[in-house]
GROMACS .gro file of C-alpha atoms in nm:
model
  245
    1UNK     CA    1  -3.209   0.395   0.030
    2UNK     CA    2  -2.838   0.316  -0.068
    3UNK     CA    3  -2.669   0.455  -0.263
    4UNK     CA    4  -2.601   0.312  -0.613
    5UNK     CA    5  -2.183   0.284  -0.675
    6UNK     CA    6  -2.071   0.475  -0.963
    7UNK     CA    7  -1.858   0.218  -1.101
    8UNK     CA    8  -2.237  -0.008  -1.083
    9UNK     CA    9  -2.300   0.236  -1.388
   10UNK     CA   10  -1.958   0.138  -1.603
   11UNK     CA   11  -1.982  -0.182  -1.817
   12UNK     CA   12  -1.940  -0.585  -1.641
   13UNK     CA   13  -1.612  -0.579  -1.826
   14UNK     CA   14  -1.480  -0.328  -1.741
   15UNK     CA   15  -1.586  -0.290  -1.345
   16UNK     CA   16  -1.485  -0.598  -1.309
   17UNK     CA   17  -1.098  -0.496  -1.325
   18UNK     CA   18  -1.147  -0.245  -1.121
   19UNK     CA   19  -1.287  -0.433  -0.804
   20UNK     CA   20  -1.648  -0.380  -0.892
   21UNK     CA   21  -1.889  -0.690  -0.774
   22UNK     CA   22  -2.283  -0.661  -0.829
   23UNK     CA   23  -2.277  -0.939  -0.554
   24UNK     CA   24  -2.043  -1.079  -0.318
   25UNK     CA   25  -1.709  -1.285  -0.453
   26UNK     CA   26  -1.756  -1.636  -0.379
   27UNK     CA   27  -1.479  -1.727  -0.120
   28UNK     CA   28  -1.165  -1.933  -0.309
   29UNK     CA   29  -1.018  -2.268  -0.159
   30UNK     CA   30  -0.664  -2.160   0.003
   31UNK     CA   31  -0.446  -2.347  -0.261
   32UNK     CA   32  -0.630  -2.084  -0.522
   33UNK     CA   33  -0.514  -1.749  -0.315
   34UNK     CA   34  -0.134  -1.887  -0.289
   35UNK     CA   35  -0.140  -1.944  -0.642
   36UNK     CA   36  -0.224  -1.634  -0.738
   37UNK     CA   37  -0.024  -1.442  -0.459
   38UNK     CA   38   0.279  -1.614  -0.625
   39UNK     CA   39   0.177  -1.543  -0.993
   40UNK     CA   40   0.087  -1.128  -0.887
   41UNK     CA   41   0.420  -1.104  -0.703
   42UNK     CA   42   0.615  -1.261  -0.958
   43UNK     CA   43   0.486  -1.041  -1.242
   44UNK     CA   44   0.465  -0.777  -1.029
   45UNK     CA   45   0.818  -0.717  -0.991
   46UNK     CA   46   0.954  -0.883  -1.238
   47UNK     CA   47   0.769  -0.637  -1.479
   48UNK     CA   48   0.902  -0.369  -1.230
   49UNK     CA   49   1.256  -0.492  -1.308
   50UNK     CA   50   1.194  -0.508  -1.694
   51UNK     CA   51   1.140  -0.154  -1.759
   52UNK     CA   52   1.380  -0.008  -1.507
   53UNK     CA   53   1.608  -0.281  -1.566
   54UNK     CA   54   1.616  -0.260  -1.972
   55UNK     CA   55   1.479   0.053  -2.056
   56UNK     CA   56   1.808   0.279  -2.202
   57UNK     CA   57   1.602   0.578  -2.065
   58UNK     CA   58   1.600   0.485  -1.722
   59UNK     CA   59   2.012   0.326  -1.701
   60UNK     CA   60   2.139   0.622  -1.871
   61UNK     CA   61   1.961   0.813  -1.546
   62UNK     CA   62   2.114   0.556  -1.299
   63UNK     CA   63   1.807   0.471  -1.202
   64UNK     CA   64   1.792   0.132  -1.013
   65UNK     CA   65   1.625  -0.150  -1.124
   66UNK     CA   66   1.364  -0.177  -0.848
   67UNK     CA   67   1.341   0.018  -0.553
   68UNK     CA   68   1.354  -0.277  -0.280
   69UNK     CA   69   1.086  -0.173  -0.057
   70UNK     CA   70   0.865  -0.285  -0.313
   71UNK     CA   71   0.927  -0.670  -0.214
   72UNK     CA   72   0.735  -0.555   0.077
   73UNK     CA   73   0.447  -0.397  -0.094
   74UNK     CA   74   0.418  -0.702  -0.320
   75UNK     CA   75   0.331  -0.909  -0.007
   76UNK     CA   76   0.012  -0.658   0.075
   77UNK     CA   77  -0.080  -0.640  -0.265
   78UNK     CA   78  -0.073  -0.950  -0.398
   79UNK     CA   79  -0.069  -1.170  -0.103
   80UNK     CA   80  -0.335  -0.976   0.168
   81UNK     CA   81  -0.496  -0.798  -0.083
   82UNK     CA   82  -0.814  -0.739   0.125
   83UNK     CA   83  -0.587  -0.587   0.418
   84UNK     CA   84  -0.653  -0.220   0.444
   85UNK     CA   85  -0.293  -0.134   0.408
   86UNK     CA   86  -0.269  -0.282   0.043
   87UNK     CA   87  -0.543  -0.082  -0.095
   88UNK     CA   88  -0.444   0.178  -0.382
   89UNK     CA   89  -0.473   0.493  -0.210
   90UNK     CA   90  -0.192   0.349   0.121
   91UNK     CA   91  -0.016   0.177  -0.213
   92UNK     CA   92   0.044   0.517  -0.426
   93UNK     CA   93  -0.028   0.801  -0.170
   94UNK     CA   94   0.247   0.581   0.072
   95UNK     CA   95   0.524   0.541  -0.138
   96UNK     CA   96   0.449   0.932  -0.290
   97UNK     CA   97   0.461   1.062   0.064
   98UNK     CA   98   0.766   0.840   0.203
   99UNK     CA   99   0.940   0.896  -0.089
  100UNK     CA  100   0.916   1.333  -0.077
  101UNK     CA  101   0.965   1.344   0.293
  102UNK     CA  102   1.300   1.150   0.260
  103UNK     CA  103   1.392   1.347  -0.062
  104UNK     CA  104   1.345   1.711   0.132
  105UNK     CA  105   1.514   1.554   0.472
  106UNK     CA  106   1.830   1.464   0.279
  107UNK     CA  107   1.860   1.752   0.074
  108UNK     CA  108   1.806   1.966   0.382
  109UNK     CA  109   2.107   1.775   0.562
  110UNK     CA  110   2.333   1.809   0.219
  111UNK     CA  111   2.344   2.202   0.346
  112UNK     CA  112   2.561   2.078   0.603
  113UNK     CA  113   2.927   2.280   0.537
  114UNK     CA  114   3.142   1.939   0.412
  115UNK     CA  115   3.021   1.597   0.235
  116UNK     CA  116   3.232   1.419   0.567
  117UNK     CA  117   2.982   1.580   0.777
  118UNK     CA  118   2.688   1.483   0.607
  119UNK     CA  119   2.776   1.119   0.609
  120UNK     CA  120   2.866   1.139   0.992
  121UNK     CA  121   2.495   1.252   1.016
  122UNK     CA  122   2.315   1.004   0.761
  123UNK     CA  123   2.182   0.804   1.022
  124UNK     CA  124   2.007   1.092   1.170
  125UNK     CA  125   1.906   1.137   0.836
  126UNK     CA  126   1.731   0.820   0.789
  127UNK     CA  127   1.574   0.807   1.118
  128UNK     CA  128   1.405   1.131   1.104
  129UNK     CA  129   1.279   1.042   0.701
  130UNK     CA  130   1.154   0.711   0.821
  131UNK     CA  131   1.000   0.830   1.130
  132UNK     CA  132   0.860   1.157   0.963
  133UNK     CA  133   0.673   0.981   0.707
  134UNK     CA  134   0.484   0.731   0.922
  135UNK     CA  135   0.331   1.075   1.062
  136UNK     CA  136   0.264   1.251   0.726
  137UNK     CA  137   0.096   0.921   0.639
  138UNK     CA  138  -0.079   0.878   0.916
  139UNK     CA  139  -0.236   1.253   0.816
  140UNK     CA  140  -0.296   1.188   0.518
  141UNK     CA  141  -0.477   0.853   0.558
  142UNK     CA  142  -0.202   0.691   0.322
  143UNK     CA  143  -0.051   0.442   0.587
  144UNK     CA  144   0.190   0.188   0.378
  145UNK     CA  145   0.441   0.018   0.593
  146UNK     CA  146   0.655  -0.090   0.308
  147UNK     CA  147   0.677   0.295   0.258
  148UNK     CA  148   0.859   0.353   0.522
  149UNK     CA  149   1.161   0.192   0.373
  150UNK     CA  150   1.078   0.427   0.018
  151UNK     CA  151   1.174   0.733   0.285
  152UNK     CA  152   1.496   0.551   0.448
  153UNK     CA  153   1.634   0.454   0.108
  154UNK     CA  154   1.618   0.815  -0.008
  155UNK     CA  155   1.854   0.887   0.319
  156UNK     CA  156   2.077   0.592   0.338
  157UNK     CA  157   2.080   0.418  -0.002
  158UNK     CA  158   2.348   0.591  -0.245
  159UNK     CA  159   2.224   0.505  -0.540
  160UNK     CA  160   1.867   0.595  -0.426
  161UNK     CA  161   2.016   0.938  -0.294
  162UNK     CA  162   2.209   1.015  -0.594
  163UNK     CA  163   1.851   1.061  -0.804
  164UNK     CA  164   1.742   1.366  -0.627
  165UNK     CA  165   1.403   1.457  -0.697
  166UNK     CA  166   1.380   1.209  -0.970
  167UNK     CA  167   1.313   1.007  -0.747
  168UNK     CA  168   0.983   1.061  -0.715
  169UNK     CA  169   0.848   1.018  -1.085
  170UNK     CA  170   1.035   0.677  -1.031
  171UNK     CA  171   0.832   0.603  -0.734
  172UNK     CA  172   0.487   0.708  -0.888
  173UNK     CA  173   0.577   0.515  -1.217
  174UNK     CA  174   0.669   0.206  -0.999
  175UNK     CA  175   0.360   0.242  -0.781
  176UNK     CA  176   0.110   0.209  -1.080
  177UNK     CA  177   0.312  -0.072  -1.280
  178UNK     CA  178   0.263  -0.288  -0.929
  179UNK     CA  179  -0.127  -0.160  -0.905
  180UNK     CA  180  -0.177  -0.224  -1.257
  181UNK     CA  181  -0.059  -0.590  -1.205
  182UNK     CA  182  -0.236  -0.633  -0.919
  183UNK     CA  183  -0.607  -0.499  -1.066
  184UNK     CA  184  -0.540  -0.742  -1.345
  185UNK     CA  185  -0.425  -1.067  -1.197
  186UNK     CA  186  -0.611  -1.008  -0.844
  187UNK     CA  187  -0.936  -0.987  -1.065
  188UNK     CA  188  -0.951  -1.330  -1.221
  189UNK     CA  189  -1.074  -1.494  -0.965
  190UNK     CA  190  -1.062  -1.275  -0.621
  191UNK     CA  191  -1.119  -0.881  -0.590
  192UNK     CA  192  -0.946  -0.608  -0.559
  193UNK     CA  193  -0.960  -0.334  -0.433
  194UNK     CA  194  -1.192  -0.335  -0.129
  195UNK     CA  195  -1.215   0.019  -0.159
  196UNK     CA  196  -1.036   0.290  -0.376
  197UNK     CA  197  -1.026   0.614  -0.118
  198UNK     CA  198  -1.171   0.500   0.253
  199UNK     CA  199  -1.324   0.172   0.348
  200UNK     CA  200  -1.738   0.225   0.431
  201UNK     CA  201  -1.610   0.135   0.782
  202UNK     CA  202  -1.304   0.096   0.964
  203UNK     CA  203  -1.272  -0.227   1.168
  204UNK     CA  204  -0.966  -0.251   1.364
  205UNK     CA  205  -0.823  -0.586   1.494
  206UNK     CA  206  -0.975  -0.734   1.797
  207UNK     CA  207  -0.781  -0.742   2.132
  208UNK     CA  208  -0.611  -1.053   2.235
  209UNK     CA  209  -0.841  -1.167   2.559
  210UNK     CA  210  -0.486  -1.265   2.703
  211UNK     CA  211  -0.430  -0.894   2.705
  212UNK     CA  212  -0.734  -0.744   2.884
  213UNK     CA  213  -1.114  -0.628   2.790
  214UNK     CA  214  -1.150  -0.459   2.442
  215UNK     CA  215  -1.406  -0.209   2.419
  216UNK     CA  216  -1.369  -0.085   2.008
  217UNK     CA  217  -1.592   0.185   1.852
  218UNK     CA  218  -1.588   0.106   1.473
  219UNK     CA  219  -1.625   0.414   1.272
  220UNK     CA  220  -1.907   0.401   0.989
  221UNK     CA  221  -1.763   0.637   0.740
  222UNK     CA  222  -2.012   0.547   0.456
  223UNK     CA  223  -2.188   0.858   0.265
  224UNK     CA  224  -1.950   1.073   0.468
  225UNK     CA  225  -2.133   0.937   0.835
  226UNK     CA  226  -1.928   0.928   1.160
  227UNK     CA  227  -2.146   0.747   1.357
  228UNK     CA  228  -1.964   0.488   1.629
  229UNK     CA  229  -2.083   0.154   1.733
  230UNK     CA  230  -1.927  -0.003   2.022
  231UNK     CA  231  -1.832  -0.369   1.959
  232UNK     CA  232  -1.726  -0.534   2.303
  233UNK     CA  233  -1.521  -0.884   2.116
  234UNK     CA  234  -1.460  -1.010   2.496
  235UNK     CA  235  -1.804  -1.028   2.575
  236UNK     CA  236  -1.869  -1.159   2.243
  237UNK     CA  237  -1.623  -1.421   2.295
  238UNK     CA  238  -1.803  -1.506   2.680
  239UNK     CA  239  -2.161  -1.535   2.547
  240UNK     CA  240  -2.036  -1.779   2.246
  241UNK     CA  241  -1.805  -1.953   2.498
  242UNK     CA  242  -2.113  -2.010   2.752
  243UNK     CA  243  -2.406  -2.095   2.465
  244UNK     CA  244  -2.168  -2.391   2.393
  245UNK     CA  245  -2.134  -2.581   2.747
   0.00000   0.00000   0.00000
């Protein structure tokens, strides 16, 4: 028997904004998705900008008025909402992690004996905070491409570096204005999330057949279950392309 979804138990009204469906979403004309992917990404940053931007709190800290790897996640969020990528836990666990690697990278290079020789070695800087965090997110299952950039910023970006470990309250507080939005507007009349902590199984992206046979085992990671299933898409493809001649 399956399980019943705890959010099943939570009120229609209030489920609903949080990506709960009883039954399945019926599937919106394309016109309806752009619509919407412009409305979420325009109030998505713009209310971003607004309390950064205007709040005395956050100027008189030199805070910036968006961090601009954001842009990026506004695409996933808003605009491929049902990619596995834009999900809240990549969206907030990302940014968190790309965000404190770059912080502790640059702060360990500021030891360096003169302020000349740090900025001879800020591109080393950046490289290794980008490159570090794609690997702490890949361990801890919070893969956010957009985050990358959080990490390089905190390297390269002066105004980014000059906030120190500010920076990441800024980052968490920016994280859940843009997931905030996006619960709200993605809601109306699509659904998100697909999943809060880890999809009930992980489907990755067919193989090109230009490329070569694809053999994929899709992990079932439902009630905590590892068991694979093989999916061959090529053959898949030949038996649909030879029931139609």
């Amino acid at each position: 028997m399956t399980a019943q979804h705890r959010l099943a138990q939570w009120p229609a009204w209030l489920s609903r904004w949080l990506g709960y469906r009883a039954t399945p979403p019926v599937k919106r004309p394309d016109y309806v998705i752009w619509m919407w992917s412009f409305v979420g990404a325009f109030c998505g940053i713009s209310l971003i900008q607004a309390v950064f931007g205007q709040a005395q709190y956050f100027i008189s800290r030199g805070v910036p008025p968006i961090i601009a790897s954001y842009g990026a996640s506004a695409v996933l969020i808003y605009g491929t909402i049902d990619a596995p990528l834009a999900q809240p836990r990549p969206l907030l666990g990302g940014h968190f992690v790309g965000a404190l690697v770059g912080v502790c990278i640059t702060k360990l290079f500021h030891l360096l004996p003169t302020e000349e020789k740090f900025q001879q070695l800020i591109w080393l800087a950046g490289s290794l905070s980008c490159a570090t965090s794609v690997v702490a997110m890949q361990i801890t299952s919070t893969t956010h491409p957009p985050a990358g950039a959080t990490a390089l910023l905190a390297a390269v970006n002066t105004e980014v570096r000059d906030l120190g470990w500010y920076y990441l309250p800024v980052v968490l507080l920016t994280s859940t204005l843009a997931l905030v939005v996006a619960l709200l507007l993605n809601n109306i009349q699509r659904r998100y999330p697909s999943f809060w902590f880890q999809p009930a199984v992980s489907i990755p992206a067919p193989v090109s057949p230009d490329l070569g046979p694809d053999t994929t085992v899709v992990q079932d990671q439902s009630q905590g279950s590892t068991n694979g299933v093989t999916i061959d898409y090529l053959g898949m493809r030949k038996q649909e392309a030879s029931s139609q001649v």
